[in-house]
Amino acid sequence: LTCHCYSTSITGYLEWVLKIRVNTQAVLKRAQQIQGRKVAKKQWQAAWLLKAVTCIDLTTLAGDDTPSNVHRLCMKATQPIRHDLLKSMDMHDKGITTAAVCVYPSRVADAVKSLKAANSSLPVASVATGFPAGQTPLKTRLEEVQMAVEDGATEIDIVINRTLALTGQWRALYDEIRQFREACGDAHMKTILAVGELGTFTNVYKASLVSMMAGSDFIKTSTGKETVNATYPVAIVMVRAIRDYFLRTGYKVGFKPAGGIRTAQESVVWLTLMKEELGDEWLNPHLFRLGASSLLADIERQIYHYVTGRYPAYHELPMA
């Protein structure tokens, strides 16, 4: 993937970035509207929840990750909803899996091995570039990307250098992300803005644009390690940036909220937000992902309730 805006002068694009101002009150009002939507019930809700499952990047990013819990995560990703539940919905033969698994760079080889043994073509995503703080030297951050790709990661979730965004060094941020893009090679690149540390909606919008200009396939809200993660107002700002960028360049960039998304109902709100703001084209794993670890368990629980009329006991569903 080449940089989206090498055909036009980067200076012209950066001038666009500098002129941006975000209307905070309008953003908050729109976010309230979306959260206030009535949620679908019964079979319609079940359909939305299965759609959400196919967009999940099933994630484990813990200090105590081992080959065995990465293996379990991979098995859960290939069979996210119990087979008998899917069968009773006549969805058992539709190939429902999560969109990808997401791990630390040192666990990529474990994930690739597990999925290969299960005869699955599910993508392995790896965080990189000094995740979550992005405060390691540039050389180290680039090497981390290259190593993850060499180990078999086909998607890389990079983190931006927040210092550059906070001090308004947009050209320098663009140049850094361009280097990450080149280090990714053929792997898809998702760029984490760490919105909880960017200060203002205007900074979030500017960081979104610069990330897209530098060749990001997705922009992602958070690492999940900040105090503020994926919120609906921030999402509105980011998806409006995606829309504006598409209208200006013709490039479709994906969106990935991550951090703190735990309930089935929230996943439906996120899908609603995408449908209303960007349209049905963005309602698929090529352009929308949900970064989550505990979300899948709640979705499976709700689907169990839809099928059987009761909620399952803790031991009745397999662990993720």
PDB file of C-alpha atoms in Angstrom:
ATOM      1  CA  LEU A   1       0.000   0.000   0.000  1.00  0.00           C
ATOM      2  CA  THR A   2       1.399   3.351  -0.966  1.00  0.00           C
ATOM      3  CA  CYS A   3       0.827   6.535   0.923  1.00  0.00           C
ATOM      4  CA  HIS A   4      -2.629   7.824   0.061  1.00  0.00           C
ATOM      5  CA  CYS A   5      -1.510  11.349  -0.680  1.00  0.00           C
ATOM      6  CA  TYR A   6       1.831  11.167  -2.454  1.00  0.00           C
ATOM      7  CA  SER A   7       0.006  12.032  -5.676  1.00  0.00           C
ATOM      8  CA  THR A   8      -0.824  15.436  -4.208  1.00  0.00           C
ATOM      9  CA  SER A   9       1.560  17.688  -2.334  1.00  0.00           C
ATOM     10  CA  ILE A  10       1.736  16.657   1.319  1.00  0.00           C
ATOM     11  CA  THR A  11       2.030  20.357   2.151  1.00  0.00           C
ATOM     12  CA  GLY A  12      -1.481  20.966   0.820  1.00  0.00           C
ATOM     13  CA  TYR A  13      -2.829  18.182   3.005  1.00  0.00           C
ATOM     14  CA  LEU A  14      -1.035  19.448   6.092  1.00  0.00           C
ATOM     15  CA  GLU A  15      -2.547  22.901   5.490  1.00  0.00           C
ATOM     16  CA  TRP A  16      -5.952  21.175   5.627  1.00  0.00           C
ATOM     17  CA  VAL A  17      -4.942  19.633   8.970  1.00  0.00           C
ATOM     18  CA  LEU A  18      -3.897  22.969  10.447  1.00  0.00           C
ATOM     19  CA  LYS A  19      -7.238  24.642   9.582  1.00  0.00           C
ATOM     20  CA  ILE A  20      -9.387  22.084  11.406  1.00  0.00           C
ATOM     21  CA  ARG A  21     -11.609  23.012  14.349  1.00  0.00           C
ATOM     22  CA  VAL A  22     -14.103  20.620  15.951  1.00  0.00           C
ATOM     23  CA  ASN A  23     -17.438  21.802  17.376  1.00  0.00           C
ATOM     24  CA  THR A  24     -17.454  20.008  20.743  1.00  0.00           C
ATOM     25  CA  GLN A  25     -21.136  20.641  21.566  1.00  0.00           C
ATOM     26  CA  ALA A  26     -22.302  19.302  18.195  1.00  0.00           C
ATOM     27  CA  VAL A  27     -20.189  16.161  18.687  1.00  0.00           C
ATOM     28  CA  LEU A  28     -21.612  15.510  22.169  1.00  0.00           C
ATOM     29  CA  LYS A  29     -25.184  16.044  20.929  1.00  0.00           C
ATOM     30  CA  ARG A  30     -24.705  13.576  18.050  1.00  0.00           C
ATOM     31  CA  ALA A  31     -23.177  10.982  20.400  1.00  0.00           C
ATOM     32  CA  GLN A  32     -26.210  11.293  22.708  1.00  0.00           C
ATOM     33  CA  GLN A  33     -28.555  10.735  19.752  1.00  0.00           C
ATOM     34  CA  ILE A  34     -26.811   7.501  18.784  1.00  0.00           C
ATOM     35  CA  GLN A  35     -26.768   6.163  22.345  1.00  0.00           C
ATOM     36  CA  GLY A  36     -30.486   6.958  22.640  1.00  0.00           C
ATOM     37  CA  ARG A  37     -31.491   4.740  19.693  1.00  0.00           C
ATOM     38  CA  LYS A  38     -33.831   1.853  20.489  1.00  0.00           C
ATOM     39  CA  VAL A  39     -31.996  -1.458  20.290  1.00  0.00           C
ATOM     40  CA  ALA A  40     -33.295  -4.274  18.049  1.00  0.00           C
ATOM     41  CA  LYS A  41     -34.932  -7.207  19.837  1.00  0.00           C
ATOM     42  CA  LYS A  42     -35.283 -10.974  19.337  1.00  0.00           C
ATOM     43  CA  GLN A  43     -34.044 -12.372  16.007  1.00  0.00           C
ATOM     44  CA  TRP A  44     -32.972  -8.940  14.779  1.00  0.00           C
ATOM     45  CA  GLN A  45     -30.795  -8.462  17.844  1.00  0.00           C
ATOM     46  CA  ALA A  46     -29.352 -11.965  17.397  1.00  0.00           C
ATOM     47  CA  ALA A  47     -28.457 -11.114  13.778  1.00  0.00           C
ATOM     48  CA  TRP A  48     -26.714  -7.883  14.847  1.00  0.00           C
ATOM     49  CA  LEU A  49     -24.798  -9.768  17.538  1.00  0.00           C
ATOM     50  CA  LEU A  50     -23.537 -12.387  15.070  1.00  0.00           C
ATOM     51  CA  LYS A  51     -22.430  -9.539  12.793  1.00  0.00           C
ATOM     52  CA  ALA A  52     -20.558  -8.020  15.766  1.00  0.00           C
ATOM     53  CA  VAL A  53     -18.784 -11.355  16.407  1.00  0.00           C
ATOM     54  CA  THR A  54     -17.397 -11.365  12.838  1.00  0.00           C
ATOM     55  CA  CYS A  55     -15.897  -7.896  13.452  1.00  0.00           C
ATOM     56  CA  ILE A  56     -14.110  -8.683  16.739  1.00  0.00           C
ATOM     57  CA  ASP A  57     -10.323  -8.660  17.016  1.00  0.00           C
ATOM     58  CA  LEU A  58     -10.206 -11.171  19.882  1.00  0.00           C
ATOM     59  CA  THR A  59      -7.416  -9.841  22.053  1.00  0.00           C
ATOM     60  CA  THR A  60      -5.107 -10.821  24.879  1.00  0.00           C
ATOM     61  CA  LEU A  61      -2.508  -8.233  25.906  1.00  0.00           C
ATOM     62  CA  ALA A  62      -1.498  -9.254  29.410  1.00  0.00           C
ATOM     63  CA  GLY A  63       1.832  -9.656  31.151  1.00  0.00           C
ATOM     64  CA  ASP A  64       0.988 -13.256  31.958  1.00  0.00           C
ATOM     65  CA  ASP A  65       0.177 -14.385  28.392  1.00  0.00           C
ATOM     66  CA  THR A  66       1.552 -17.865  27.722  1.00  0.00           C
ATOM     67  CA  PRO A  67       1.481 -20.192  24.680  1.00  0.00           C
ATOM     68  CA  SER A  68      -1.433 -22.085  26.271  1.00  0.00           C
ATOM     69  CA  ASN A  69      -3.788 -19.147  26.807  1.00  0.00           C
ATOM     70  CA  VAL A  70      -2.906 -17.783  23.349  1.00  0.00           C
ATOM     71  CA  HIS A  71      -3.804 -21.235  21.968  1.00  0.00           C
ATOM     72  CA  ARG A  72      -7.136 -21.135  23.820  1.00  0.00           C
ATOM     73  CA  LEU A  73      -7.821 -17.640  22.449  1.00  0.00           C
ATOM     74  CA  CYS A  74      -7.165 -18.899  18.909  1.00  0.00           C
ATOM     75  CA  MET A  75      -9.504 -21.859  19.346  1.00  0.00           C
ATOM     76  CA  LYS A  76     -12.221 -19.545  20.671  1.00  0.00           C
ATOM     77  CA  ALA A  77     -11.688 -17.202  17.698  1.00  0.00           C
ATOM     78  CA  THR A  78     -12.221 -20.039  15.193  1.00  0.00           C
ATOM     79  CA  GLN A  79     -15.388 -21.226  17.022  1.00  0.00           C
ATOM     80  CA  PRO A  80     -16.638 -18.116  18.841  1.00  0.00           C
ATOM     81  CA  ILE A  81     -20.212 -19.297  19.441  1.00  0.00           C
ATOM     82  CA  ARG A  82     -21.074 -22.803  20.605  1.00  0.00           C
ATOM     83  CA  HIS A  83     -21.885 -25.028  17.604  1.00  0.00           C
ATOM     84  CA  ASP A  84     -25.238 -26.218  18.970  1.00  0.00           C
ATOM     85  CA  LEU A  85     -26.400 -22.601  19.459  1.00  0.00           C
ATOM     86  CA  LEU A  86     -25.496 -21.713  15.875  1.00  0.00           C
ATOM     87  CA  LYS A  87     -27.171 -24.897  14.622  1.00  0.00           C
ATOM     88  CA  SER A  88     -30.450 -24.011  16.294  1.00  0.00           C
ATOM     89  CA  MET A  89     -30.282 -20.631  14.477  1.00  0.00           C
ATOM     90  CA  ASP A  90     -29.380 -22.352  11.181  1.00  0.00           C
ATOM     91  CA  MET A  91     -26.074 -20.423  11.166  1.00  0.00           C
ATOM     92  CA  HIS A  92     -23.702 -23.356  11.827  1.00  0.00           C
ATOM     93  CA  ASP A  93     -22.515 -23.584   8.199  1.00  0.00           C
ATOM     94  CA  LYS A  94     -21.944 -19.847   7.609  1.00  0.00           C
ATOM     95  CA  GLY A  95     -18.290 -19.871   8.682  1.00  0.00           C
ATOM     96  CA  ILE A  96     -18.749 -17.498  11.624  1.00  0.00           C
ATOM     97  CA  THR A  97     -15.386 -16.666  13.214  1.00  0.00           C
ATOM     98  CA  THR A  98     -13.978 -13.519  14.779  1.00  0.00           C
ATOM     99  CA  ALA A  99     -12.159 -11.147  12.400  1.00  0.00           C
ATOM    100  CA  ALA A 100      -8.683 -11.810  13.846  1.00  0.00           C
ATOM    101  CA  VAL A 101      -6.743 -12.542  17.018  1.00  0.00           C
ATOM    102  CA  CYS A 102      -4.569  -9.808  18.493  1.00  0.00           C
ATOM    103  CA  VAL A 103      -1.484 -10.457  20.664  1.00  0.00           C
ATOM    104  CA  TYR A 104       1.885  -9.020  21.699  1.00  0.00           C
ATOM    105  CA  PRO A 105       4.758  -9.419  19.171  1.00  0.00           C
ATOM    106  CA  SER A 106       6.452 -12.157  21.240  1.00  0.00           C
ATOM    107  CA  ARG A 107       3.246 -14.244  21.100  1.00  0.00           C
ATOM    108  CA  VAL A 108       2.674 -13.952  17.323  1.00  0.00           C
ATOM    109  CA  ALA A 109       4.523 -17.206  16.539  1.00  0.00           C
ATOM    110  CA  ASP A 110       2.374 -19.065  19.116  1.00  0.00           C
ATOM    111  CA  ALA A 111      -0.843 -17.738  17.566  1.00  0.00           C
ATOM    112  CA  VAL A 112       0.276 -18.535  14.002  1.00  0.00           C
ATOM    113  CA  LYS A 113       1.208 -22.073  15.053  1.00  0.00           C
ATOM    114  CA  SER A 114      -2.132 -22.686  16.823  1.00  0.00           C
ATOM    115  CA  LEU A 115      -4.201 -21.411  13.900  1.00  0.00           C
ATOM    116  CA  LYS A 116      -2.162 -23.380  11.373  1.00  0.00           C
ATOM    117  CA  ALA A 117      -2.675 -26.567  13.426  1.00  0.00           C
ATOM    118  CA  ALA A 118      -6.432 -25.837  13.443  1.00  0.00           C
ATOM    119  CA  ASN A 119      -6.329 -25.400   9.640  1.00  0.00           C
ATOM    120  CA  SER A 120      -7.614 -21.823  10.033  1.00  0.00           C
ATOM    121  CA  SER A 121      -6.764 -18.847   7.811  1.00  0.00           C
ATOM    122  CA  LEU A 122      -7.726 -16.353  10.527  1.00  0.00           C
ATOM    123  CA  PRO A 123      -5.379 -13.320  10.513  1.00  0.00           C
ATOM    124  CA  VAL A 124      -3.004 -12.708  13.418  1.00  0.00           C
ATOM    125  CA  ALA A 125      -2.713  -9.067  14.474  1.00  0.00           C
ATOM    126  CA  SER A 126       0.144  -7.826  16.622  1.00  0.00           C
ATOM    127  CA  VAL A 127       0.518  -4.598  18.558  1.00  0.00           C
ATOM    128  CA  ALA A 128       3.883  -2.922  18.036  1.00  0.00           C
ATOM    129  CA  THR A 129       5.910   0.321  18.128  1.00  0.00           C
ATOM    130  CA  GLY A 130       6.427   0.401  21.893  1.00  0.00           C
ATOM    131  CA  PHE A 131       2.823  -0.424  22.790  1.00  0.00           C
ATOM    132  CA  PRO A 132       1.119   1.051  24.770  1.00  0.00           C
ATOM    133  CA  ALA A 133       3.123   4.251  25.438  1.00  0.00           C
ATOM    134  CA  GLY A 134       5.115   4.485  22.187  1.00  0.00           C
ATOM    135  CA  GLN A 135       8.005   5.961  24.170  1.00  0.00           C
ATOM    136  CA  THR A 136      10.809   3.710  22.888  1.00  0.00           C
ATOM    137  CA  PRO A 137      13.388   4.864  20.289  1.00  0.00           C
ATOM    138  CA  LEU A 138      12.192   4.940  16.662  1.00  0.00           C
ATOM    139  CA  LYS A 139      14.736   2.293  15.610  1.00  0.00           C
ATOM    140  CA  THR A 140      13.390  -0.140  18.220  1.00  0.00           C
ATOM    141  CA  ARG A 141       9.790   0.583  17.242  1.00  0.00           C
ATOM    142  CA  LEU A 142      10.518  -0.147  13.576  1.00  0.00           C
ATOM    143  CA  GLU A 143      12.364  -3.373  14.428  1.00  0.00           C
ATOM    144  CA  GLU A 144       9.382  -4.505  16.492  1.00  0.00           C
ATOM    145  CA  VAL A 145       7.087  -4.132  13.454  1.00  0.00           C
ATOM    146  CA  GLN A 146       9.517  -6.057  11.209  1.00  0.00           C
ATOM    147  CA  MET A 147       9.881  -8.897  13.734  1.00  0.00           C
ATOM    148  CA  ALA A 148       6.111  -9.285  14.144  1.00  0.00           C
ATOM    149  CA  VAL A 149       5.685  -9.451  10.347  1.00  0.00           C
ATOM    150  CA  GLU A 150       8.516 -11.999  10.051  1.00  0.00           C
ATOM    151  CA  ASP A 151       6.796 -14.165  12.691  1.00  0.00           C
ATOM    152  CA  GLY A 152       3.622 -14.222  10.594  1.00  0.00           C
ATOM    153  CA  ALA A 153       1.488 -11.262  11.696  1.00  0.00           C
ATOM    154  CA  THR A 154      -0.613 -10.003   8.769  1.00  0.00           C
ATOM    155  CA  GLU A 155      -1.993  -7.009  10.668  1.00  0.00           C
ATOM    156  CA  ILE A 156      -0.006  -4.582  12.819  1.00  0.00           C
ATOM    157  CA  ASP A 157      -1.613  -2.266  15.385  1.00  0.00           C
ATOM    158  CA  ILE A 158       0.900   0.559  15.794  1.00  0.00           C
ATOM    159  CA  VAL A 159       0.727   3.354  18.381  1.00  0.00           C
ATOM    160  CA  ILE A 160       1.459   6.953  17.476  1.00  0.00           C
ATOM    161  CA  ASN A 161       3.935   9.121  19.314  1.00  0.00           C
ATOM    162  CA  ARG A 162       1.545  11.242  21.385  1.00  0.00           C
ATOM    163  CA  THR A 163       4.277  13.797  22.104  1.00  0.00           C
ATOM    164  CA  LEU A 164       4.333  14.815  18.424  1.00  0.00           C
ATOM    165  CA  ALA A 165       0.543  15.208  18.332  1.00  0.00           C
ATOM    166  CA  LEU A 166       0.373  17.181  21.587  1.00  0.00           C
ATOM    167  CA  THR A 167       3.103  19.588  20.471  1.00  0.00           C
ATOM    168  CA  GLY A 168       1.587  20.060  17.002  1.00  0.00           C
ATOM    169  CA  GLN A 169       4.445  18.434  15.076  1.00  0.00           C
ATOM    170  CA  TRP A 170       2.130  16.996  12.418  1.00  0.00           C
ATOM    171  CA  ARG A 171       4.764  16.693   9.677  1.00  0.00           C
ATOM    172  CA  ALA A 172       7.071  14.741  12.015  1.00  0.00           C
ATOM    173  CA  LEU A 173       4.155  12.462  13.017  1.00  0.00           C
ATOM    174  CA  TYR A 174       3.349  11.883   9.348  1.00  0.00           C
ATOM    175  CA  ASP A 175       6.978  10.945   8.615  1.00  0.00           C
ATOM    176  CA  GLU A 176       7.081   8.461  11.529  1.00  0.00           C
ATOM    177  CA  ILE A 177       3.852   6.733  10.490  1.00  0.00           C
ATOM    178  CA  ARG A 178       5.129   6.548   6.887  1.00  0.00           C
ATOM    179  CA  GLN A 179       8.147   4.606   8.161  1.00  0.00           C
ATOM    180  CA  PHE A 180       5.887   2.224  10.098  1.00  0.00           C
ATOM    181  CA  ARG A 181       3.814   1.772   6.929  1.00  0.00           C
ATOM    182  CA  GLU A 182       6.941   0.756   4.995  1.00  0.00           C
ATOM    183  CA  ALA A 183       8.062  -1.605   7.788  1.00  0.00           C
ATOM    184  CA  CYS A 184       4.629  -3.322   7.651  1.00  0.00           C
ATOM    185  CA  GLY A 185       5.180  -4.344   4.027  1.00  0.00           C
ATOM    186  CA  ASP A 186       2.069  -6.251   2.900  1.00  0.00           C
ATOM    187  CA  ALA A 187       0.597  -6.395   6.419  1.00  0.00           C
ATOM    188  CA  HIS A 188      -2.413  -4.192   7.156  1.00  0.00           C
ATOM    189  CA  MET A 189      -1.627  -1.287   9.451  1.00  0.00           C
ATOM    190  CA  LYS A 190      -4.012  -0.088  12.149  1.00  0.00           C
ATOM    191  CA  THR A 191      -2.944   3.153  13.791  1.00  0.00           C
ATOM    192  CA  ILE A 192      -3.813   3.623  17.482  1.00  0.00           C
ATOM    193  CA  LEU A 193      -4.318   7.281  18.395  1.00  0.00           C
ATOM    194  CA  ALA A 194      -4.637   6.770  22.187  1.00  0.00           C
ATOM    195  CA  VAL A 195      -7.427   9.357  22.192  1.00  0.00           C
ATOM    196  CA  GLY A 196      -7.508   9.554  25.994  1.00  0.00           C
ATOM    197  CA  GLU A 197      -4.078  11.198  25.856  1.00  0.00           C
ATOM    198  CA  LEU A 198      -4.646  13.646  22.973  1.00  0.00           C
ATOM    199  CA  GLY A 199      -6.419  16.321  25.010  1.00  0.00           C
ATOM    200  CA  THR A 200      -8.990  17.723  22.546  1.00  0.00           C
ATOM    201  CA  PHE A 201     -11.386  16.576  19.839  1.00  0.00           C
ATOM    202  CA  THR A 202      -9.519  18.834  17.414  1.00  0.00           C
ATOM    203  CA  ASN A 203      -6.278  16.944  18.118  1.00  0.00           C
ATOM    204  CA  VAL A 204      -8.114  13.636  17.620  1.00  0.00           C
ATOM    205  CA  TYR A 205      -9.402  14.794  14.222  1.00  0.00           C
ATOM    206  CA  LYS A 206      -5.962  16.051  13.157  1.00  0.00           C
ATOM    207  CA  ALA A 207      -4.219  12.856  14.307  1.00  0.00           C
ATOM    208  CA  SER A 208      -6.859  10.819  12.417  1.00  0.00           C
ATOM    209  CA  LEU A 209      -6.207  12.712   9.193  1.00  0.00           C
ATOM    210  CA  VAL A 210      -2.410  12.549   9.462  1.00  0.00           C
ATOM    211  CA  SER A 211      -2.583   8.797  10.156  1.00  0.00           C
ATOM    212  CA  MET A 212      -4.749   8.236   7.076  1.00  0.00           C
ATOM    213  CA  MET A 213      -2.515  10.408   4.889  1.00  0.00           C
ATOM    214  CA  ALA A 214       0.474   8.307   5.913  1.00  0.00           C
ATOM    215  CA  GLY A 215      -1.162   5.112   4.654  1.00  0.00           C
ATOM    216  CA  SER A 216      -3.088   3.604   7.594  1.00  0.00           C
ATOM    217  CA  ASP A 217      -5.633   0.933   6.642  1.00  0.00           C
ATOM    218  CA  PHE A 218      -7.515   1.542   9.913  1.00  0.00           C
ATOM    219  CA  ILE A 219      -7.525   4.146  12.636  1.00  0.00           C
ATOM    220  CA  LYS A 220      -8.081   2.815  16.158  1.00  0.00           C
ATOM    221  CA  THR A 221      -9.178   4.698  19.271  1.00  0.00           C
ATOM    222  CA  SER A 222      -7.080   3.287  22.081  1.00  0.00           C
ATOM    223  CA  THR A 223      -4.613   0.770  23.402  1.00  0.00           C
ATOM    224  CA  GLY A 224      -7.072  -0.233  26.134  1.00  0.00           C
ATOM    225  CA  LYS A 225      -4.400   0.754  28.675  1.00  0.00           C
ATOM    226  CA  GLU A 226      -5.324   4.447  28.976  1.00  0.00           C
ATOM    227  CA  THR A 227      -7.784   5.735  31.572  1.00  0.00           C
ATOM    228  CA  VAL A 228     -10.170   6.903  28.793  1.00  0.00           C
ATOM    229  CA  ASN A 229     -10.628   4.501  25.881  1.00  0.00           C
ATOM    230  CA  ALA A 230     -13.315   4.126  23.210  1.00  0.00           C
ATOM    231  CA  THR A 231     -16.099   6.675  23.793  1.00  0.00           C
ATOM    232  CA  TYR A 232     -18.895   7.553  21.378  1.00  0.00           C
ATOM    233  CA  PRO A 233     -18.011  11.291  21.078  1.00  0.00           C
ATOM    234  CA  VAL A 234     -14.409  10.465  20.127  1.00  0.00           C
ATOM    235  CA  ALA A 235     -15.706   7.880  17.658  1.00  0.00           C
ATOM    236  CA  ILE A 236     -17.929  10.505  16.002  1.00  0.00           C
ATOM    237  CA  VAL A 237     -14.868  12.723  15.483  1.00  0.00           C
ATOM    238  CA  MET A 238     -12.806   9.849  14.024  1.00  0.00           C
ATOM    239  CA  VAL A 239     -15.497   8.535  11.680  1.00  0.00           C
ATOM    240  CA  ARG A 240     -16.227  12.056  10.425  1.00  0.00           C
ATOM    241  CA  ALA A 241     -12.512  12.333   9.632  1.00  0.00           C
ATOM    242  CA  ILE A 242     -12.737   8.995   7.757  1.00  0.00           C
ATOM    243  CA  ARG A 243     -15.754  10.291   5.829  1.00  0.00           C
ATOM    244  CA  ASP A 244     -14.098  13.608   4.944  1.00  0.00           C
ATOM    245  CA  TYR A 245     -10.933  11.808   3.882  1.00  0.00           C
ATOM    246  CA  PHE A 246     -12.934   9.423   1.672  1.00  0.00           C
ATOM    247  CA  LEU A 247     -14.824  12.307   0.029  1.00  0.00           C
ATOM    248  CA  ARG A 248     -11.556  14.109  -0.646  1.00  0.00           C
ATOM    249  CA  THR A 249      -9.399  11.187  -1.828  1.00  0.00           C
ATOM    250  CA  GLY A 250     -11.636   8.208  -2.643  1.00  0.00           C
ATOM    251  CA  TYR A 251      -9.799   5.996  -0.105  1.00  0.00           C
ATOM    252  CA  LYS A 252     -11.850   4.007   2.399  1.00  0.00           C
ATOM    253  CA  VAL A 253     -10.110   3.710   5.763  1.00  0.00           C
ATOM    254  CA  GLY A 254     -11.423   1.383   8.484  1.00  0.00           C
ATOM    255  CA  PHE A 255     -12.297   2.195  12.091  1.00  0.00           C
ATOM    256  CA  LYS A 256     -11.551   0.188  15.232  1.00  0.00           C
ATOM    257  CA  PRO A 257     -12.842   1.189  18.674  1.00  0.00           C
ATOM    258  CA  ALA A 258     -11.005  -0.637  21.464  1.00  0.00           C
ATOM    259  CA  GLY A 259     -10.847  -0.618  25.251  1.00  0.00           C
ATOM    260  CA  GLY A 260     -13.743  -0.990  27.645  1.00  0.00           C
ATOM    261  CA  ILE A 261     -16.215  -2.534  25.158  1.00  0.00           C
ATOM    262  CA  ARG A 262     -17.693  -5.304  27.267  1.00  0.00           C
ATOM    263  CA  THR A 263     -21.414  -5.747  26.656  1.00  0.00           C
ATOM    264  CA  ALA A 264     -23.427  -7.124  23.748  1.00  0.00           C
ATOM    265  CA  GLN A 265     -25.623  -4.018  23.800  1.00  0.00           C
ATOM    266  CA  GLU A 266     -22.578  -1.755  23.370  1.00  0.00           C
ATOM    267  CA  SER A 267     -21.466  -3.738  20.320  1.00  0.00           C
ATOM    268  CA  VAL A 268     -24.860  -3.064  18.697  1.00  0.00           C
ATOM    269  CA  VAL A 269     -24.513   0.671  19.443  1.00  0.00           C
ATOM    270  CA  TRP A 270     -21.083   0.642  17.741  1.00  0.00           C
ATOM    271  CA  LEU A 271     -22.534  -1.070  14.663  1.00  0.00           C
ATOM    272  CA  THR A 272     -25.394   1.465  14.627  1.00  0.00           C
ATOM    273  CA  LEU A 273     -22.897   4.324  14.784  1.00  0.00           C
ATOM    274  CA  MET A 274     -20.998   2.910  11.774  1.00  0.00           C
ATOM    275  CA  LYS A 275     -24.185   2.331   9.784  1.00  0.00           C
ATOM    276  CA  GLU A 276     -25.484   5.862  10.397  1.00  0.00           C
ATOM    277  CA  GLU A 277     -22.204   7.726   9.970  1.00  0.00           C
ATOM    278  CA  LEU A 278     -20.461   5.767   7.192  1.00  0.00           C
ATOM    279  CA  GLY A 279     -23.102   3.462   5.708  1.00  0.00           C
ATOM    280  CA  ASP A 280     -23.502  -0.285   5.177  1.00  0.00           C
ATOM    281  CA  GLU A 281     -20.186  -0.545   3.303  1.00  0.00           C
ATOM    282  CA  TRP A 282     -18.341  -0.058   6.587  1.00  0.00           C
ATOM    283  CA  LEU A 283     -20.320  -2.813   8.346  1.00  0.00           C
ATOM    284  CA  ASN A 284     -17.843  -5.579   7.611  1.00  0.00           C
ATOM    285  CA  PRO A 285     -14.483  -6.728   9.023  1.00  0.00           C
ATOM    286  CA  HIS A 286     -12.563  -5.162   6.120  1.00  0.00           C
ATOM    287  CA  LEU A 287     -13.530  -1.688   7.370  1.00  0.00           C
ATOM    288  CA  PHE A 288     -14.751  -2.166  10.943  1.00  0.00           C
ATOM    289  CA  ARG A 289     -13.242  -4.010  13.906  1.00  0.00           C
ATOM    290  CA  LEU A 290     -14.062  -4.153  17.606  1.00  0.00           C
ATOM    291  CA  GLY A 291     -11.006  -4.546  19.811  1.00  0.00           C
ATOM    292  CA  ALA A 292     -12.175  -6.646  22.736  1.00  0.00           C
ATOM    293  CA  SER A 293     -11.407  -9.499  25.101  1.00  0.00           C
ATOM    294  CA  SER A 294     -14.434  -9.933  27.393  1.00  0.00           C
ATOM    295  CA  LEU A 295     -17.084  -8.759  24.881  1.00  0.00           C
ATOM    296  CA  LEU A 296     -17.407 -12.122  23.134  1.00  0.00           C
ATOM    297  CA  ALA A 297     -18.446 -13.896  26.342  1.00  0.00           C
ATOM    298  CA  ASP A 298     -21.374 -11.506  26.822  1.00  0.00           C
ATOM    299  CA  ILE A 299     -22.471 -11.818  23.181  1.00  0.00           C
ATOM    300  CA  GLU A 300     -22.438 -15.616  23.463  1.00  0.00           C
ATOM    301  CA  ARG A 301     -24.428 -15.324  26.682  1.00  0.00           C
ATOM    302  CA  GLN A 302     -27.101 -13.208  24.978  1.00  0.00           C
ATOM    303  CA  ILE A 303     -27.294 -15.607  22.038  1.00  0.00           C
ATOM    304  CA  TYR A 304     -27.679 -18.508  24.484  1.00  0.00           C
ATOM    305  CA  HIS A 305     -30.609 -16.601  26.022  1.00  0.00           C
ATOM    306  CA  TYR A 306     -32.144 -15.982  22.595  1.00  0.00           C
ATOM    307  CA  VAL A 307     -31.961 -19.708  21.732  1.00  0.00           C
ATOM    308  CA  THR A 308     -32.947 -21.267  25.085  1.00  0.00           C
ATOM    309  CA  GLY A 309     -34.928 -18.543  26.875  1.00  0.00           C
ATOM    310  CA  ARG A 310     -32.600 -18.546  29.889  1.00  0.00           C
ATOM    311  CA  TYR A 311     -29.123 -17.245  30.742  1.00  0.00           C
ATOM    312  CA  PRO A 312     -26.319 -19.823  31.042  1.00  0.00           C
ATOM    313  CA  ALA A 313     -24.420 -20.687  34.194  1.00  0.00           C
ATOM    314  CA  TYR A 314     -20.786 -19.577  34.130  1.00  0.00           C
ATOM    315  CA  HIS A 315     -19.472 -23.100  33.380  1.00  0.00           C
ATOM    316  CA  GLU A 316     -21.816 -23.685  30.406  1.00  0.00           C
ATOM    317  CA  LEU A 317     -19.846 -21.599  27.886  1.00  0.00           C
ATOM    318  CA  PRO A 318     -16.219 -22.163  26.870  1.00  0.00           C
ATOM    319  CA  MET A 319     -13.649 -19.583  28.003  1.00  0.00           C
ATOM    320  CA  ALA A 320     -12.049 -17.145  25.583  1.00  0.00           C
TER     321      ALA A 320
END
